[in-house]
Short mmCIF file of C-alpha atoms and ligand atoms in Angstrom, two decimals:
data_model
loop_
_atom_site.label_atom_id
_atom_site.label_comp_id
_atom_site.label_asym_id
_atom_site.label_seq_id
_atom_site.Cartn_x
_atom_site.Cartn_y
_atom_site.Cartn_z
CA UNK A 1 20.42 10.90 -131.94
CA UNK A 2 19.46 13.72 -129.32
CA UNK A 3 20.51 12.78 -125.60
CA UNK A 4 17.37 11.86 -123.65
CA UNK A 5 17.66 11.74 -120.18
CA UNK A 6 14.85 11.51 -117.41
CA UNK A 7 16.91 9.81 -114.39
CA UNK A 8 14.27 10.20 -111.74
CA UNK A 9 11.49 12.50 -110.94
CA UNK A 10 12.11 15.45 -108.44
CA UNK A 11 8.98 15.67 -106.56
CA UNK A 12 10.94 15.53 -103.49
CA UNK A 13 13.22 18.37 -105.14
CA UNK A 14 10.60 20.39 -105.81
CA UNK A 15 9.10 20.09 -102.61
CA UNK A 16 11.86 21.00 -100.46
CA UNK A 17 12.18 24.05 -102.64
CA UNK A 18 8.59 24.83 -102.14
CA UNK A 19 9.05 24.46 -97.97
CA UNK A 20 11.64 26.73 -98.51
CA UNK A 21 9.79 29.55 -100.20
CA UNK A 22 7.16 28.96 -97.93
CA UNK A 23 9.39 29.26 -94.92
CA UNK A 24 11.78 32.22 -95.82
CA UNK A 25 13.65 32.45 -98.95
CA UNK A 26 15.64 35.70 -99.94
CA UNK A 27 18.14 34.69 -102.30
CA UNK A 28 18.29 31.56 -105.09
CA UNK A 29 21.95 30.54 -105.91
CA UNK A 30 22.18 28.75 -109.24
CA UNK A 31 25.99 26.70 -109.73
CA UNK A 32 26.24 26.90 -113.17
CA UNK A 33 29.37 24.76 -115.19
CA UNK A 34 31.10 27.85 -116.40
CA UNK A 35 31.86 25.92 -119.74
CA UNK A 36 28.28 25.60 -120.34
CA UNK A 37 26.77 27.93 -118.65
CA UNK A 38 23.58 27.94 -120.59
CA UNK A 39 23.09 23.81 -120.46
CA UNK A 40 23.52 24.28 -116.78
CA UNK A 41 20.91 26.04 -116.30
CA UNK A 42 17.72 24.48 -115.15
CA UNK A 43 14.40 27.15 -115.73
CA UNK A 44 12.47 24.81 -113.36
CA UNK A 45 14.45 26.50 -110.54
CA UNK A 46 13.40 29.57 -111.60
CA UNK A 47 9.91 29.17 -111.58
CA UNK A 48 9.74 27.54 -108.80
CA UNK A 49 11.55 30.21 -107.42
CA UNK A 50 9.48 33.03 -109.07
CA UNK A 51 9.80 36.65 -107.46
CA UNK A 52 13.43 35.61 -105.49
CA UNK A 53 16.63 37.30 -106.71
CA UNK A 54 18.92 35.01 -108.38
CA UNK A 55 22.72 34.64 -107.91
CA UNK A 56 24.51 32.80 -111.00
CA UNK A 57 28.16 30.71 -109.91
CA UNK A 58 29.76 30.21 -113.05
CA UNK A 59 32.08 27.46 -111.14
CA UNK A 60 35.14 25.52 -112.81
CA UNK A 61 35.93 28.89 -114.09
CA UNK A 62 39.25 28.07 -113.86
CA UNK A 63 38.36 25.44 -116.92
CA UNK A 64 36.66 27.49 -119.32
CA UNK A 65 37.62 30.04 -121.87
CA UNK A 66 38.15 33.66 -119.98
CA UNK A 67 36.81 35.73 -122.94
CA UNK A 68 33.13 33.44 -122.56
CA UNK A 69 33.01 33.59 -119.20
CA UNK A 70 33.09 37.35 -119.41
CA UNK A 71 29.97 37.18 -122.40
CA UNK A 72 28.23 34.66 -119.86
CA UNK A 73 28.68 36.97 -116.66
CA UNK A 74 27.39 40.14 -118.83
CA UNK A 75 24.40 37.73 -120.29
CA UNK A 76 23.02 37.09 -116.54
CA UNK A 77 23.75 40.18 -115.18
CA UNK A 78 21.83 41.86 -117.68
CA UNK A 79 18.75 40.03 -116.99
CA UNK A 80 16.34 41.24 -113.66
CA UNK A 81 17.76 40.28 -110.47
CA UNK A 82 20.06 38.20 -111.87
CA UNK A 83 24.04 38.79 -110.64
CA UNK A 84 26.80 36.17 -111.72
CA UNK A 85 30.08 35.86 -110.72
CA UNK A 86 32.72 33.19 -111.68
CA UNK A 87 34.41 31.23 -108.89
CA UNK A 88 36.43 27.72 -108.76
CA UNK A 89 34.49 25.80 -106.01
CA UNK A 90 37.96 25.18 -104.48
CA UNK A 91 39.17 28.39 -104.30
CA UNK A 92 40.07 29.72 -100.84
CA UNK A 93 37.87 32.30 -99.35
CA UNK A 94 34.41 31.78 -101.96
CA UNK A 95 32.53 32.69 -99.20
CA UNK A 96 33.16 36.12 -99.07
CA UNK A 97 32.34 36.43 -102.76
CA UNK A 98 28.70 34.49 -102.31
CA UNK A 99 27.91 36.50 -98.79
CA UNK A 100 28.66 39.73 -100.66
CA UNK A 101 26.70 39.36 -103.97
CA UNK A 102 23.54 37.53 -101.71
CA UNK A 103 24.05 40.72 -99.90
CA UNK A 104 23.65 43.40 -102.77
CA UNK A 105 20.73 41.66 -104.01
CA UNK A 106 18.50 41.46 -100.42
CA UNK A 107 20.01 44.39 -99.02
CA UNK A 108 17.09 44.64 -96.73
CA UNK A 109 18.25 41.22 -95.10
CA UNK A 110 21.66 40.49 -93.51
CA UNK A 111 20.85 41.57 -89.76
CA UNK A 112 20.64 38.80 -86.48
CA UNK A 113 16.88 39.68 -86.42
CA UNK A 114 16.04 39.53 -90.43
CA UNK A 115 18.41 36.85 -91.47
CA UNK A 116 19.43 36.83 -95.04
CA UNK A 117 18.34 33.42 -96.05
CA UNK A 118 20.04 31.78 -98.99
CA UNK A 119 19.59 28.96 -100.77
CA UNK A 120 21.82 26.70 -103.19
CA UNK A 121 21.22 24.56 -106.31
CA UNK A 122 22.88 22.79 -109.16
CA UNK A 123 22.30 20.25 -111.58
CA UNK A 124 25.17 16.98 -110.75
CA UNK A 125 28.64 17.43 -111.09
CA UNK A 126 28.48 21.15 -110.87
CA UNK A 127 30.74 21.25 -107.90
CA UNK A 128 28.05 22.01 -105.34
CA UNK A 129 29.78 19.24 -102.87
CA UNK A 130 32.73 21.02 -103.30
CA UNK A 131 31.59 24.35 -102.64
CA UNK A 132 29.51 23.62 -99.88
CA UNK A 133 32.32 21.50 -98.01
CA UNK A 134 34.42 24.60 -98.59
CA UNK A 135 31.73 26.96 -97.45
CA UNK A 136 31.02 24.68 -94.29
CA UNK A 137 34.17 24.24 -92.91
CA UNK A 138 34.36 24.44 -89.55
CA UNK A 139 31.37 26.18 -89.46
CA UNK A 140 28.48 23.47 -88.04
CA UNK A 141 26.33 22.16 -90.91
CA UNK A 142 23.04 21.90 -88.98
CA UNK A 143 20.09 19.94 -90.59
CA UNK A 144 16.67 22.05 -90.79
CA UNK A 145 14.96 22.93 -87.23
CA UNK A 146 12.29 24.55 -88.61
CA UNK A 147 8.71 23.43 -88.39
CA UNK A 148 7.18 22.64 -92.25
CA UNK A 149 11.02 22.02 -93.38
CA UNK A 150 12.22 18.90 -94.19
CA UNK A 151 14.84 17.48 -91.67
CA UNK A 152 17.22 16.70 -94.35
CA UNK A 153 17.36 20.22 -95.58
CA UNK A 154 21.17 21.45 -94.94
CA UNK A 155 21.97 24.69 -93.12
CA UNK A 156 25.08 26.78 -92.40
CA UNK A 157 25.30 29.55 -91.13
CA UNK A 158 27.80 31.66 -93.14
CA UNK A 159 28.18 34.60 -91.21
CA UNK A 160 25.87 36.11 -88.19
CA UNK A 161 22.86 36.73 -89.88
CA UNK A 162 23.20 34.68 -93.07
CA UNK A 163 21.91 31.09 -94.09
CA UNK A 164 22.75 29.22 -96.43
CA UNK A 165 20.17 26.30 -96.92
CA UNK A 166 21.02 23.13 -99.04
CA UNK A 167 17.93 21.21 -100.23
CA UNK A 168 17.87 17.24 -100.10
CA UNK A 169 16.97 15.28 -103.70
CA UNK A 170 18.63 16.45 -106.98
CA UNK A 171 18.15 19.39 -109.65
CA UNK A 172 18.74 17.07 -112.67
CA UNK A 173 19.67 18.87 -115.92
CA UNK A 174 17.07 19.88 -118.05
CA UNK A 175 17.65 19.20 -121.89
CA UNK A 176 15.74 21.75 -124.02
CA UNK A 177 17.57 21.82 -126.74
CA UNK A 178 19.92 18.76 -128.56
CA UNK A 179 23.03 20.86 -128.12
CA UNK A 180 22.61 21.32 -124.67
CA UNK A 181 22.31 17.25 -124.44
CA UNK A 182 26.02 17.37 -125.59
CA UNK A 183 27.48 19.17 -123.80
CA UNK A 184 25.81 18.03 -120.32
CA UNK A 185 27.60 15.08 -121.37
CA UNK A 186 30.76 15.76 -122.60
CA UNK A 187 31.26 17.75 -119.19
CA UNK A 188 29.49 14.69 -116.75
CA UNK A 189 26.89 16.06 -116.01
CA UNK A 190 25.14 13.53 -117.56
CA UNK A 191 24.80 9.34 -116.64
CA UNK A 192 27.44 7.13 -118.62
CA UNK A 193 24.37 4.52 -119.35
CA UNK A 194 22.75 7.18 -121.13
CA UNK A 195 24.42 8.18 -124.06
CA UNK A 196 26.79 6.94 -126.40
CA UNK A 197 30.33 8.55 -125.87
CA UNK A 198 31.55 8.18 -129.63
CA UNK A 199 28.45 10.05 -130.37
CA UNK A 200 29.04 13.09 -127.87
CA UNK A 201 33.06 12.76 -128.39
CA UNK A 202 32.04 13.40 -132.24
CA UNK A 203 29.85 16.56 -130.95
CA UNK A 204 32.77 17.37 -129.03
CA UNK A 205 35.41 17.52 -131.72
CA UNK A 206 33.19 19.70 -134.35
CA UNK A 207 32.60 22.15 -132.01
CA UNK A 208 36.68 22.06 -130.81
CA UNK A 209 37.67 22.68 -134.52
CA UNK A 210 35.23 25.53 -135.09
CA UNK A 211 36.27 27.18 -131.91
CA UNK A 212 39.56 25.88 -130.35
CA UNK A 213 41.23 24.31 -133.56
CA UNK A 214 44.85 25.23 -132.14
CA UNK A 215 44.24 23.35 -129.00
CA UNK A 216 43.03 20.20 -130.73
CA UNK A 217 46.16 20.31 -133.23
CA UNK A 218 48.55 20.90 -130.53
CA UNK A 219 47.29 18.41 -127.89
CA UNK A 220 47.38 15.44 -130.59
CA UNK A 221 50.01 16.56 -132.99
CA UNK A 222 47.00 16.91 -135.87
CA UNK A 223 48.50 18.19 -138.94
CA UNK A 224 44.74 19.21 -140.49
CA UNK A 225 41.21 19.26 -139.28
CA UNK A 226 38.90 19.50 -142.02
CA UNK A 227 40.00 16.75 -144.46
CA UNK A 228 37.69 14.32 -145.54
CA UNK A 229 35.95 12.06 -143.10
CA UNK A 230 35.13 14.91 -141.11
CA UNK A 231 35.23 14.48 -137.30
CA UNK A 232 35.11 10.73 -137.52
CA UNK A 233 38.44 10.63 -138.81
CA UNK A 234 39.95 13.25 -136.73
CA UNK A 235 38.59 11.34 -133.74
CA UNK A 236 40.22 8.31 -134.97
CA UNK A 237 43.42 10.13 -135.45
CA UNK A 238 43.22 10.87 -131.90
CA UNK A 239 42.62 7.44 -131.22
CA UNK A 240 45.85 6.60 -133.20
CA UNK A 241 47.72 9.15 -131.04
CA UNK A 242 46.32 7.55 -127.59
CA UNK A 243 47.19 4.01 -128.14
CA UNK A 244 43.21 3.40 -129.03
CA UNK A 245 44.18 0.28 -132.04
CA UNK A 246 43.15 -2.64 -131.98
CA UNK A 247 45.57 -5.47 -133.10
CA UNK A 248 45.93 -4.94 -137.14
CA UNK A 249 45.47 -1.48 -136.72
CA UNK A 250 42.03 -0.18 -136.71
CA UNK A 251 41.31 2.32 -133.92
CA UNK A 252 38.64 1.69 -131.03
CA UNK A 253 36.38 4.60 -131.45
CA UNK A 254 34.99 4.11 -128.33
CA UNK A 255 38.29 4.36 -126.29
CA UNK A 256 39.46 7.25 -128.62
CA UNK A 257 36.00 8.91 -127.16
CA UNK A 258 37.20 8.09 -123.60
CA UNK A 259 40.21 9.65 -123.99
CA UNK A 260 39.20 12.92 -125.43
CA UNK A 261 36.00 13.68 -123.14
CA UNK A 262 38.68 12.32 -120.03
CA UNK A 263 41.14 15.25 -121.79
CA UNK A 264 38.10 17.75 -121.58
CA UNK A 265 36.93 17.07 -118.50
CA UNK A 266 40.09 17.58 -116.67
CA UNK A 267 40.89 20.66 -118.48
CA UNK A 268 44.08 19.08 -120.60
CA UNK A 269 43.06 20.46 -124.26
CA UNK A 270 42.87 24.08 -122.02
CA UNK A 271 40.33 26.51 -121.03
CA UNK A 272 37.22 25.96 -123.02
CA UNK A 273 33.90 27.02 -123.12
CA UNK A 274 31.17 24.82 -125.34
CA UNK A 275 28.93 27.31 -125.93
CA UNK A 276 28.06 31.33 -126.35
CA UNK A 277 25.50 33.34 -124.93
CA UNK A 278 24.14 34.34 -128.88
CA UNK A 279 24.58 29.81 -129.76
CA UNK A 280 21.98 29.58 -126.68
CA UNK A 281 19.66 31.66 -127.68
CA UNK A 282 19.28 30.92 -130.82
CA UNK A 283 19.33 27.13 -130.55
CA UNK A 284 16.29 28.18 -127.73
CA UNK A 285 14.36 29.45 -130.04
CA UNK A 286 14.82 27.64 -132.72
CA UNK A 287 13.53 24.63 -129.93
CA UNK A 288 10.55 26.89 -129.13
CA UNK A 289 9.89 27.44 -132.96
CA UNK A 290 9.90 23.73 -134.05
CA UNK A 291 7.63 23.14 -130.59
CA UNK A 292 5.05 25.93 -131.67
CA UNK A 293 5.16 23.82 -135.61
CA UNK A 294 4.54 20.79 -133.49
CA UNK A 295 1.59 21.94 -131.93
CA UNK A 296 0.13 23.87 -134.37
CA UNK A 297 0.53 20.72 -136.83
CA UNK A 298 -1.36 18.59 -133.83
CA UNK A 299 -4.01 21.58 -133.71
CA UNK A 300 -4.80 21.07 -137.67
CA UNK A 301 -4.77 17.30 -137.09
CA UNK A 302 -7.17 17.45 -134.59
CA UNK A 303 -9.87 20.20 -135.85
CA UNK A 304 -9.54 18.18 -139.12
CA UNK A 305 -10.56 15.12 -137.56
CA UNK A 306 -12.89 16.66 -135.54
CA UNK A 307 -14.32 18.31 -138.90
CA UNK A 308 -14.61 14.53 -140.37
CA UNK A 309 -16.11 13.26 -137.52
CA UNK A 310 -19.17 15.51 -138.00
CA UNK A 311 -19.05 15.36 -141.40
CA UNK A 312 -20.06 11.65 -140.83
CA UNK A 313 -22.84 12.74 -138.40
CA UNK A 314 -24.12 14.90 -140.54
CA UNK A 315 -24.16 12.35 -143.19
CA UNK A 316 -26.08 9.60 -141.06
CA UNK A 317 -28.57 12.09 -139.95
CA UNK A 318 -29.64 12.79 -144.00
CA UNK A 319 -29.40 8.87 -144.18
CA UNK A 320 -31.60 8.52 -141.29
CA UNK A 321 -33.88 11.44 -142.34
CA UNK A 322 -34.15 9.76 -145.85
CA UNK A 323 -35.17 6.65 -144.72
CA UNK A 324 -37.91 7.95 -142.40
CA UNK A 325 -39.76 9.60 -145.71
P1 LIG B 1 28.33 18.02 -107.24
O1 LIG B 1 28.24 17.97 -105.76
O2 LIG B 1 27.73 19.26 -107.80
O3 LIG B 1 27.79 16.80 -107.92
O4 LIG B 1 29.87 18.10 -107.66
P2 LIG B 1 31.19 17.82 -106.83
O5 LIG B 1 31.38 18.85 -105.78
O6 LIG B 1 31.22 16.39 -106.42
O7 LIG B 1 32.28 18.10 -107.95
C1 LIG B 1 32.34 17.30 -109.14
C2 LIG B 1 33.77 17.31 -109.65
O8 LIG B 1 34.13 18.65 -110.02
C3 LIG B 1 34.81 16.89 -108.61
O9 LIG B 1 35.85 16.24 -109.30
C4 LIG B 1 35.32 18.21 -108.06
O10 LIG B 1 36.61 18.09 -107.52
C5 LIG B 1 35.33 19.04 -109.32
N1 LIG B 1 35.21 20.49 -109.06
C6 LIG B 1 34.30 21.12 -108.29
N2 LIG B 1 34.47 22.44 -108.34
C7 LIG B 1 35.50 22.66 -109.18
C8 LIG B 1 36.14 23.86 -109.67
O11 LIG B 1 35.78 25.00 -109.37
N3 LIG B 1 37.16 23.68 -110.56
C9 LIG B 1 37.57 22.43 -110.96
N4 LIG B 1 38.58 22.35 -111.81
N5 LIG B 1 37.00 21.30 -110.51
C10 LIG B 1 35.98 21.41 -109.65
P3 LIG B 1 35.98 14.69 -109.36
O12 LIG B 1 37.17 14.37 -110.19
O13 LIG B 1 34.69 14.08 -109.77
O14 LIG B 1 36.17 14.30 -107.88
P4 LIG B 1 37.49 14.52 -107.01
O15 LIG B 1 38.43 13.49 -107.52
O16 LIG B 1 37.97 15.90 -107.19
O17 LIG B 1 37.01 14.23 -105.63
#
């Protein structure tokens, strides 16, 4: 069953990113999770940031797959004032990498007079915490001063002559598409409550054995991956391997599910990317396809009924016309 999640509304998100526009607003950084860099990706940002050039972080780089980073880093750069780099939040000079890509795309900002003004967003778990208490430092994290700003707005001043402005309330993920519902999860991104980790583990394991089989083999000593019973039975066979039996021997499915998203998420089964640039896309429109069946189905529905409904007035009219004679 596709992942629904609507955890709160972001008025207050959406606002702050509006004051910002409205006060000054030269660059948009998006942290993306560099193993999904697509389900990351929230397009409310970018319309609400329509006309700004965009900066893509795929962060956690160090987790994911090397070879899809590279596809996901050509994929954004190729689109309109888009740039992407890759980056582990952690890492120890980021800054220099964010100021100088900000920098290429406003290259009319930058000076003490026409400050470049920056600002960052990313769904949970992202790393944005991370980056910005890396970023901050000892540099003073002021909270916003100017008038029509919300006081909880964050800004630090990254170098003379370049803000970087962190907006209260959350950017919560946006599923479009059931894939992306998946993987949100299977990286926590995603609220335990609200989805059902044998279900995602399951997810997780088909798309391992299409694309990482060795790792999955190697990790839990799995002699084959597609014998019967599918993924169900290789996630119970990894249950087997983690201690996940109950007494008389059956495995806990559940726990087995624990252990392999807890393996995933703290890069154990090795660098891995869930999903391609070309899977996105596609899945995207296939979304946009069934959506445009939906609501041309509704349409039909609709102009018949309206069709009936004067059909009948028509009828009642003859009735009425017949009964006057
Ligand atoms: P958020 O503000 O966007 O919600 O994310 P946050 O910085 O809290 O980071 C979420 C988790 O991701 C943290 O781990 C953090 O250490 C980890 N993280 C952030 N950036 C990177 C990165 O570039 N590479 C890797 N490998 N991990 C990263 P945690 O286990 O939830 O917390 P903690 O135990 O590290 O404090």
């Amino acid at each position: 069953m596709p992942i629904n999640w609507f955890p709160g509304h972001m008025h207050a998100t959406a606002r702050a990113i509006k004051e910002r526009m409205a006060a000054g607003l030269d660059v948009v950084v998006e942290l993306l999770d560099a193993r999904l860099p697509g389900s990351s990706c929230n397009p409310l940002l970018a319309s609400l940031t329509a006309g700004r050039p965009s900066l893509k972080v795929l962060n956690k780089q160090d987790l994911a797959d090397p070879a899809q980073t590279a596809a996901w880093l050509d994929c954004y750069n190729a689109q309109p004032d888009t740039r992407a780099l890759p980056l582990d939040a952690g890492e120890r000079s980021p800054a220099r990498l964010i100021t100088r890509a900000c920098r290429e795309l406003a290259p009319c900002r930058g000076e003490l007079h026409k400050p470049l003004r920056v600002l960052i967003c990313g769904i949970p778990n992202v790393g944005k915490s991370t980056l910005i208490n890396t970023l901050a430092g000892k540099r003073a994290a002021k909270t916003g001063d100017e008038p029509g700003i919300t006081k909880t707005e964050q800004k630090i001043v990254l170098e003379p002559g370049f803000y970087l402005f962190d907006t209260p309330g959350m950017l919560w993920p946006r599923i479009a598409v059931a894939q992306s519902g998946y993987h949100l999860a299977a990286s926590g991104a995603i609220g335990r409550n609200a989805f059902d980790e044998a279900e995602v583990a399951l997810e997780l394991v088909a798309v391992l054995a299409r694309r990482y089989p060795e790792r999955l083999r190697q990790r839990y000593g799995l002699a084959e991956l597609g014998g019967p019973g599918g993924e169900e039975a290789v996630l119970e066979a990894i249950g087997l391997k983690r201690g996940a039996k109950v007494r008389g021997g059956a495995v806990q499915m559940h726990k087995a599910a624990e252990a392999l998203l807890m393996d995933f998420r703290q890069g154990l089964l090795g660098r891995i990317t869930l999903e391609t640039p070309e899977e996105m896309a596609g899945w995207r429109r296939a979304a946009a396809e069934d959506e445009a069946r939906q609501a041309a189905a509704r349409e039909a529905a609709r102009q018949a009924d309206k069709a009936r409904r004067s059909g009948r007035r028509r009828d009642d009219a003859a009735d009425a016309g017949d009964a006057g004679t």
